[in-house]
XYZ file of C-alpha atoms in Angstrom:
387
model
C 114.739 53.871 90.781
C 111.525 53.953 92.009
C 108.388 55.070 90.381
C 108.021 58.290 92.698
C 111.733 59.438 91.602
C 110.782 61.755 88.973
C 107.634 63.812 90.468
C 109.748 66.662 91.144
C 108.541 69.399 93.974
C 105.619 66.563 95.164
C 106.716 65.208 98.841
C 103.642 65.502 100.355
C 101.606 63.880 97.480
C 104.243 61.265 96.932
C 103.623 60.125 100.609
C 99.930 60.622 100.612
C 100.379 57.699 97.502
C 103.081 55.863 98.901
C 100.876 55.200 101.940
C 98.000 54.281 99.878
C 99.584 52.177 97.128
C 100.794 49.787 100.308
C 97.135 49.788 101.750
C 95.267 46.760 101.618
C 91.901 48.347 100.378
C 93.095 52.068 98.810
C 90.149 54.631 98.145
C 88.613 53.537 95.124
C 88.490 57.635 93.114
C 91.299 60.057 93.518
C 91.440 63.516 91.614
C 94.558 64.919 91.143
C 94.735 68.703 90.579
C 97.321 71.201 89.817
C 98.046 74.081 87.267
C 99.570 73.043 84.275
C 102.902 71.541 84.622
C 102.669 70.014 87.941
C 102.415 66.640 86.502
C 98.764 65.423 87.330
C 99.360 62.947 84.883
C 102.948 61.547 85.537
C 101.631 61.221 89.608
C 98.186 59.472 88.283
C 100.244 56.705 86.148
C 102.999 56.519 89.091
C 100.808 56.073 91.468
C 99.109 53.287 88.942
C 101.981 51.446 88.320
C 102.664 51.405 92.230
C 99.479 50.010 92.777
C 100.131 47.245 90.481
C 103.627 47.014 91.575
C 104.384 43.280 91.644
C 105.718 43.600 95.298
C 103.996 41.584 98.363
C 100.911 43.635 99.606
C 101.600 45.940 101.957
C 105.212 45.879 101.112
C 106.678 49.280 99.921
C 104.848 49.748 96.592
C 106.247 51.157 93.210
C 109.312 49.436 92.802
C 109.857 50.954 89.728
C 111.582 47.490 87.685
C 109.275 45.196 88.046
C 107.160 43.902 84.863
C 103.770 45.362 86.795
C 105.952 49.053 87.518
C 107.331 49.163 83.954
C 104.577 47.918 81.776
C 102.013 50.741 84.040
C 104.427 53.285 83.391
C 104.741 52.755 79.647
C 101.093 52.611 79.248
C 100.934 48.937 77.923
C 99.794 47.442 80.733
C 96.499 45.036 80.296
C 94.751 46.530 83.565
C 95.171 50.503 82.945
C 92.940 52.276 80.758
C 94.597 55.772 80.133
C 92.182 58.157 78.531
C 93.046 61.455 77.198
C 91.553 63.675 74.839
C 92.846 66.573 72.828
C 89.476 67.273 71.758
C 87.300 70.429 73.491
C 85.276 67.235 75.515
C 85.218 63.920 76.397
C 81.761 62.784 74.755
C 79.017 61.198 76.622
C 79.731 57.642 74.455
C 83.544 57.801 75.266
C 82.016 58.186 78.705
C 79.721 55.146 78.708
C 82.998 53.219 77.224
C 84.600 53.784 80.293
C 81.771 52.551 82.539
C 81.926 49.432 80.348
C 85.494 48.580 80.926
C 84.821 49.565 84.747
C 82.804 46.469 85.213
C 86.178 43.842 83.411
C 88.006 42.158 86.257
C 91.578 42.908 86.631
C 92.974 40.259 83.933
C 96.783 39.811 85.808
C 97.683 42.434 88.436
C 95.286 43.311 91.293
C 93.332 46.545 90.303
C 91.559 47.332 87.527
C 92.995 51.259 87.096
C 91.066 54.039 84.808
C 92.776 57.100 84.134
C 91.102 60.242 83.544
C 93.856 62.761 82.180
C 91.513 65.547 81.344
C 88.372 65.107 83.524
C 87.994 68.862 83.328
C 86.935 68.386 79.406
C 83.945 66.362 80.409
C 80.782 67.717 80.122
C 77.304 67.383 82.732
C 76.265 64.742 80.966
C 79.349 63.139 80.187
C 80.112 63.441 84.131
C 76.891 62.179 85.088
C 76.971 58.774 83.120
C 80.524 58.511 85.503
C 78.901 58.967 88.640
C 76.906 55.903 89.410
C 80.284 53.876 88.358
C 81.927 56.042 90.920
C 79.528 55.719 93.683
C 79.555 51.848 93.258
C 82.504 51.114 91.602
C 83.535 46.938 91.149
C 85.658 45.663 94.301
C 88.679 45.699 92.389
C 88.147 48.825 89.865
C 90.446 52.783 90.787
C 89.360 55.540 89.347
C 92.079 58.182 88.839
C 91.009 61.537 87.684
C 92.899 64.570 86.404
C 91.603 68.094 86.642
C 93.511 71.527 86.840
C 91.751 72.493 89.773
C 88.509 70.677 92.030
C 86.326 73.314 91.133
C 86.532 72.102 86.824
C 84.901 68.633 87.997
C 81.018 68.476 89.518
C 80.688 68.646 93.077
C 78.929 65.464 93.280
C 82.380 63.573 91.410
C 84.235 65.204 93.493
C 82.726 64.830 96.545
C 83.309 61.043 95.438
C 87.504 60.931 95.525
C 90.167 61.585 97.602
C 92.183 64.670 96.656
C 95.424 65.200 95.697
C 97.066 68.073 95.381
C 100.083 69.118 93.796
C 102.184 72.474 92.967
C 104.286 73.957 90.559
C 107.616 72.595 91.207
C 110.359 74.999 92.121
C 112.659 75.965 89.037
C 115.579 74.080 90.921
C 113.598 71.480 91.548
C 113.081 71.126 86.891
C 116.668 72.048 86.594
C 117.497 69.280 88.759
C 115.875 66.922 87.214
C 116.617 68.018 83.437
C 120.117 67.716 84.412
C 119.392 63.946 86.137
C 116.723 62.436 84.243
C 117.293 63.772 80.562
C 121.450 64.890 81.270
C 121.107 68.299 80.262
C 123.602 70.598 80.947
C 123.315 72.414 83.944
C 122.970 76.035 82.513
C 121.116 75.214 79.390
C 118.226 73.558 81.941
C 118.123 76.495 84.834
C 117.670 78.873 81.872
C 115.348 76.286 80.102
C 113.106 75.980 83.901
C 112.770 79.244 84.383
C 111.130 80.360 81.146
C 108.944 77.440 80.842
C 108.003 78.676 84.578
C 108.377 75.395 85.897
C 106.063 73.652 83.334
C 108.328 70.292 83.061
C 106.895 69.431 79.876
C 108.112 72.818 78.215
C 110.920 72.909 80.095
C 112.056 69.894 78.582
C 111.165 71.025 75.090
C 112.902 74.498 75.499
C 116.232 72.745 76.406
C 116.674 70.104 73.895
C 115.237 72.049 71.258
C 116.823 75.298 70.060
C 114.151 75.942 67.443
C 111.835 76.337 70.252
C 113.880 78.663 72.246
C 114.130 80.951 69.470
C 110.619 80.677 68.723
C 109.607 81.197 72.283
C 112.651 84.773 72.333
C 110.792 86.071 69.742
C 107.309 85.778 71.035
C 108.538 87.542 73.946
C 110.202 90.501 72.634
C 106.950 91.394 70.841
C 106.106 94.319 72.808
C 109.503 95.805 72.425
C 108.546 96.126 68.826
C 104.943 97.699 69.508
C 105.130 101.477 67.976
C 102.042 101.980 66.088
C 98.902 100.327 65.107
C 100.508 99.132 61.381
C 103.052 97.208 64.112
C 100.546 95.861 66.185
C 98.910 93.951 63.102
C 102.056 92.564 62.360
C 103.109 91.786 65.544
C 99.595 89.673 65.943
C 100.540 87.798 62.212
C 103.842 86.937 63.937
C 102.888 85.748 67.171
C 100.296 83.321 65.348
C 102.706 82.331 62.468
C 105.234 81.249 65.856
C 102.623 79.588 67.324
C 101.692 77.515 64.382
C 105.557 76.878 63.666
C 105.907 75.184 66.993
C 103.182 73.096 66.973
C 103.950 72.101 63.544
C 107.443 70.901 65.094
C 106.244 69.862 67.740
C 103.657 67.731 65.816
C 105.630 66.325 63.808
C 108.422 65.244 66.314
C 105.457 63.467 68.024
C 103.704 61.590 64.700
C 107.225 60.644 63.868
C 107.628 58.844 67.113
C 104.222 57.151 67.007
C 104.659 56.218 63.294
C 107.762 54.537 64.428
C 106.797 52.873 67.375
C 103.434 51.009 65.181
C 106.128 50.104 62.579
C 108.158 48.132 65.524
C 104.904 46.724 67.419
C 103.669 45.310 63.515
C 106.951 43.959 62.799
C 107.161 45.897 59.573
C 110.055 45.730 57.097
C 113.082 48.321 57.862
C 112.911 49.032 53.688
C 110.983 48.485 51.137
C 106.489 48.119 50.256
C 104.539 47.933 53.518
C 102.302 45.139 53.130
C 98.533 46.104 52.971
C 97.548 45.448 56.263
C 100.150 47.352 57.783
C 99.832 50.390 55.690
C 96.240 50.412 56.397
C 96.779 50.687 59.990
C 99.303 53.393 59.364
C 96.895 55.363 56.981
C 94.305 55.613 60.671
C 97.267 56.616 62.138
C 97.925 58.885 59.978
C 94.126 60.331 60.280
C 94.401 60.530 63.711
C 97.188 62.757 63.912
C 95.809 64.898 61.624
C 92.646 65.318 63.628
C 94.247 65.473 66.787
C 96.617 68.322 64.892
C 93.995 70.772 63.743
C 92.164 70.264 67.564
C 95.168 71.535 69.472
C 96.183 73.987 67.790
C 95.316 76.161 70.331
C 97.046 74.932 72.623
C 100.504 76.391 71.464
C 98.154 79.629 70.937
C 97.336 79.355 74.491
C 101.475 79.077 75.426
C 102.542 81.452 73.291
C 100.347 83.664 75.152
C 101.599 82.698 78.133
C 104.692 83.519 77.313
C 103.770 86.774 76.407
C 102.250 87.210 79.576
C 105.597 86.026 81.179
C 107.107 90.020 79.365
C 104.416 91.828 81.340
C 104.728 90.195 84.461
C 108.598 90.837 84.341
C 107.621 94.686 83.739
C 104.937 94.429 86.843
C 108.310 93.020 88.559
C 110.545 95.715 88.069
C 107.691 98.570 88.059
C 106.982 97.007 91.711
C 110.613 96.891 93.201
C 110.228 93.185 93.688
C 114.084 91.368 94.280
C 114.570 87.908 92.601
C 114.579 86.317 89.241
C 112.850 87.764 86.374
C 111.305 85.054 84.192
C 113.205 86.319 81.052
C 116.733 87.174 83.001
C 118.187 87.837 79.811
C 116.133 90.380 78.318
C 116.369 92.632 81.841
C 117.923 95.848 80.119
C 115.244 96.305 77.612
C 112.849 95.203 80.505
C 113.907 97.745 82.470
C 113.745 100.628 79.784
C 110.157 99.528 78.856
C 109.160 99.740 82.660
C 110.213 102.913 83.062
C 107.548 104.397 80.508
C 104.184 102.925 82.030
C 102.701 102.429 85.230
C 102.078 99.207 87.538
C 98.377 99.857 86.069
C 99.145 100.002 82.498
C 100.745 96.640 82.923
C 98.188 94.542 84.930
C 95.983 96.374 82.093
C 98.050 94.538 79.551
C 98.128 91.146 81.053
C 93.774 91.438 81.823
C 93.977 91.696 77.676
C 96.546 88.966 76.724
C 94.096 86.422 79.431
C 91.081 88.218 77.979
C 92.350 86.772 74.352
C 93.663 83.192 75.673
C 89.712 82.303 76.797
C 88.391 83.469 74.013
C 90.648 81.360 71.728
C 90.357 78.388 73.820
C 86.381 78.806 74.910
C 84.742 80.083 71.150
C 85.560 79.662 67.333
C 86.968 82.967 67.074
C 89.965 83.384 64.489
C 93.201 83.538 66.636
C 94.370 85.959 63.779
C 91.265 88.252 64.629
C 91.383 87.909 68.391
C 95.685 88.573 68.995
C 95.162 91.420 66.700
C 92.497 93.135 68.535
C 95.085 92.192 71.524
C 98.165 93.958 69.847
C 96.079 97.281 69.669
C 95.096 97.367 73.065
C 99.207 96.683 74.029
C 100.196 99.779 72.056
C 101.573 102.505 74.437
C 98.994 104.965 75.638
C 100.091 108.225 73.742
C 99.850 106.041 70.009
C 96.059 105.199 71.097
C 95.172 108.727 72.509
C 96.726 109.699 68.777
């Protein structure tokens, strides 16, 4: 199984990487865009572990079982630096860090490969302390940055790395490889791909988790439940109590799994008093999750807005007369009945607000409370605001 096997919907981009991982000298910056859910990350660190696939050069690269492949992919290999942030920006000293490990020579495979998951986060300066390092990088040094899309990273980085773009995958595309990769059943991960709308990573979640999927039917049946403006303010303390339920789950599904894995890597006792050192290192731990928690918090904000969204633009859907899919199949009767009393207008009004609401939560400290309950009022139906 090769490293490319699981970046599902990507044939050009594989072979635009499969070409270059065999190359003698590849480009030494690549930016890798897409819209959330195309897996700019999973193709940066394939593409990394193919370049440090122990294969002959100019072999076919990314075996996928060798120790360079594995170790890459896991993230524990000595030459990959994998940064990623969950913070608003990457600062300007995490940025000179960077530069600094730029300049170390590959220590055992034959590139020396940074990755950049959320280049977008990076402000001017931050960017511009990058540059010179990415003009004239060390012979043996790939850059690898992620972005959503090439207009989030200055012109003059960008101008600096080949591009690679890749898609949303097609929701038989995830289904097929929930069902392969993670053996879900069949139905369970169709359903699963189609209301994550083709984001892998909630996809996944939605189809091993049914917490999540009742979380997520609940979010989205909102609006059915909009009468009056006493609703509307308890609609908004749902949503945001949902929100904060499932990334409290998902939080905690996470820190359990890191917790667990420093236990193994320290070699700590299965029972029993953790020895001082150990439990000091687990205390940071510990205070890192914490920090990271309270900083992406609005993250599940912004996806339970999205799903929201995903109500409306079934309604614009059937309002239309457009064939295919809806995004929430199952809830097409009462889709259809709320379609019939607005107007293609009223809807693309309603999905302007929900977006309206998901920058200003992600882009200001405005209370999500505050903001999704100005956004409930303006979803009301037009006769209970012309009341």
């Amino acid at each position: 199984m090769s490293v490319w096997t699981f970046l599902t919907g990507q044939a050009a981009a594989v072979e635009q990487l499969r070409r270059a991982a065999a190359a003698e000298q590849p480009s030494h910056a690549w930016l890798f865009t897409g819209p959330p859910g195309s897996g700019r990350s999973n193709a940066a660190r394939a593409f990394a572990a193919a370049l440090l696939c122990d294969r002959p050069l100019l072999a076919e690269r990314g075996c996928g079982e060798c120790k360079g492949c594995t170790t890459a992919l896991a993230g524990s290999h000595a030459d990959v630096t994998n940064v990623t942030t969950e913070k608003v920006t990457i600062s300007i000293d995490e940025a000179r860090e960077l530069v600094k490990k730029a300049q170390d020579k590959p220590s055992t495979g034959r590139w020396r490969v940074i990755i950049v998951e959320d280049a977008d986060r990076m402000q001017e300066r931050s960017t511009n302390v990058l540059l010179k390092a990415i003009e004239e990088p060390p012979p043996r040094t790939i850059w690898l940055l992620c972005a959503p899309s090439p207009g989030d990273v200055l012109v003059t980085i960008r101008s600096r790395c080949r591009s690679v773009s890749l898609r949303v995958p097609p929701v038989d595309a995830v289904t097929d490889l929930l069902v392969q990769r993670d053996g879900i059943d069949p139905i369970i991960a169709e359903a699963a791909a189609r209301a994550a709308q083709s984001h892998i990573g909630v996809a996944k979640r939605l189809a091993t988790d049914s917490d999540a999927r009742e979380r997520r039917n609940q979010i989205v049946r909102l609006p059915l439940n909009l009468r009056n403006i006493a609703g509307a303010m308890r609609a908004a303390a749902d949503l945001v109590k949902l929100a904060e339920a499932e990334a409290q789950s998902s939080f905690e599904q996470r820190d359990a799994e890191e917790k667990a894995a420093l236990l193994t890597s320290l070699g700590a006792p299965e029972s029993g008093t953790l020895p001082p050192a150990i439990r000091a290192q687990v205390k940071r731990l510990e205070d890192d999750q914490n920090r990271r928690a309270k900083r992406s918090k609005n993250d599940y904000f912004d996806r339970a807005l999205t799903d929201l969204t995903s109500f409306y633009r079934d309604v614009l859907m059937l309002q239309l007369g457009a064939g295919g899919h809806l995004v929430n199949e199952p809830l097409r009767p009462e889709l259809e009945r709320y379609a019939e009393h607005g107007t293609p207008e009223q809807t693309l009004a309603r999905i302007e607000a929900i977006n309206k609401v998901r920058t200003r939560i992600v882009g200001t400290n405005i209370a999500p409370l505050l903001a999704i309950e100005a956004m409930a009022v303006s979803l009301l139906p037009e006769k209970e605001l012309s009341a």
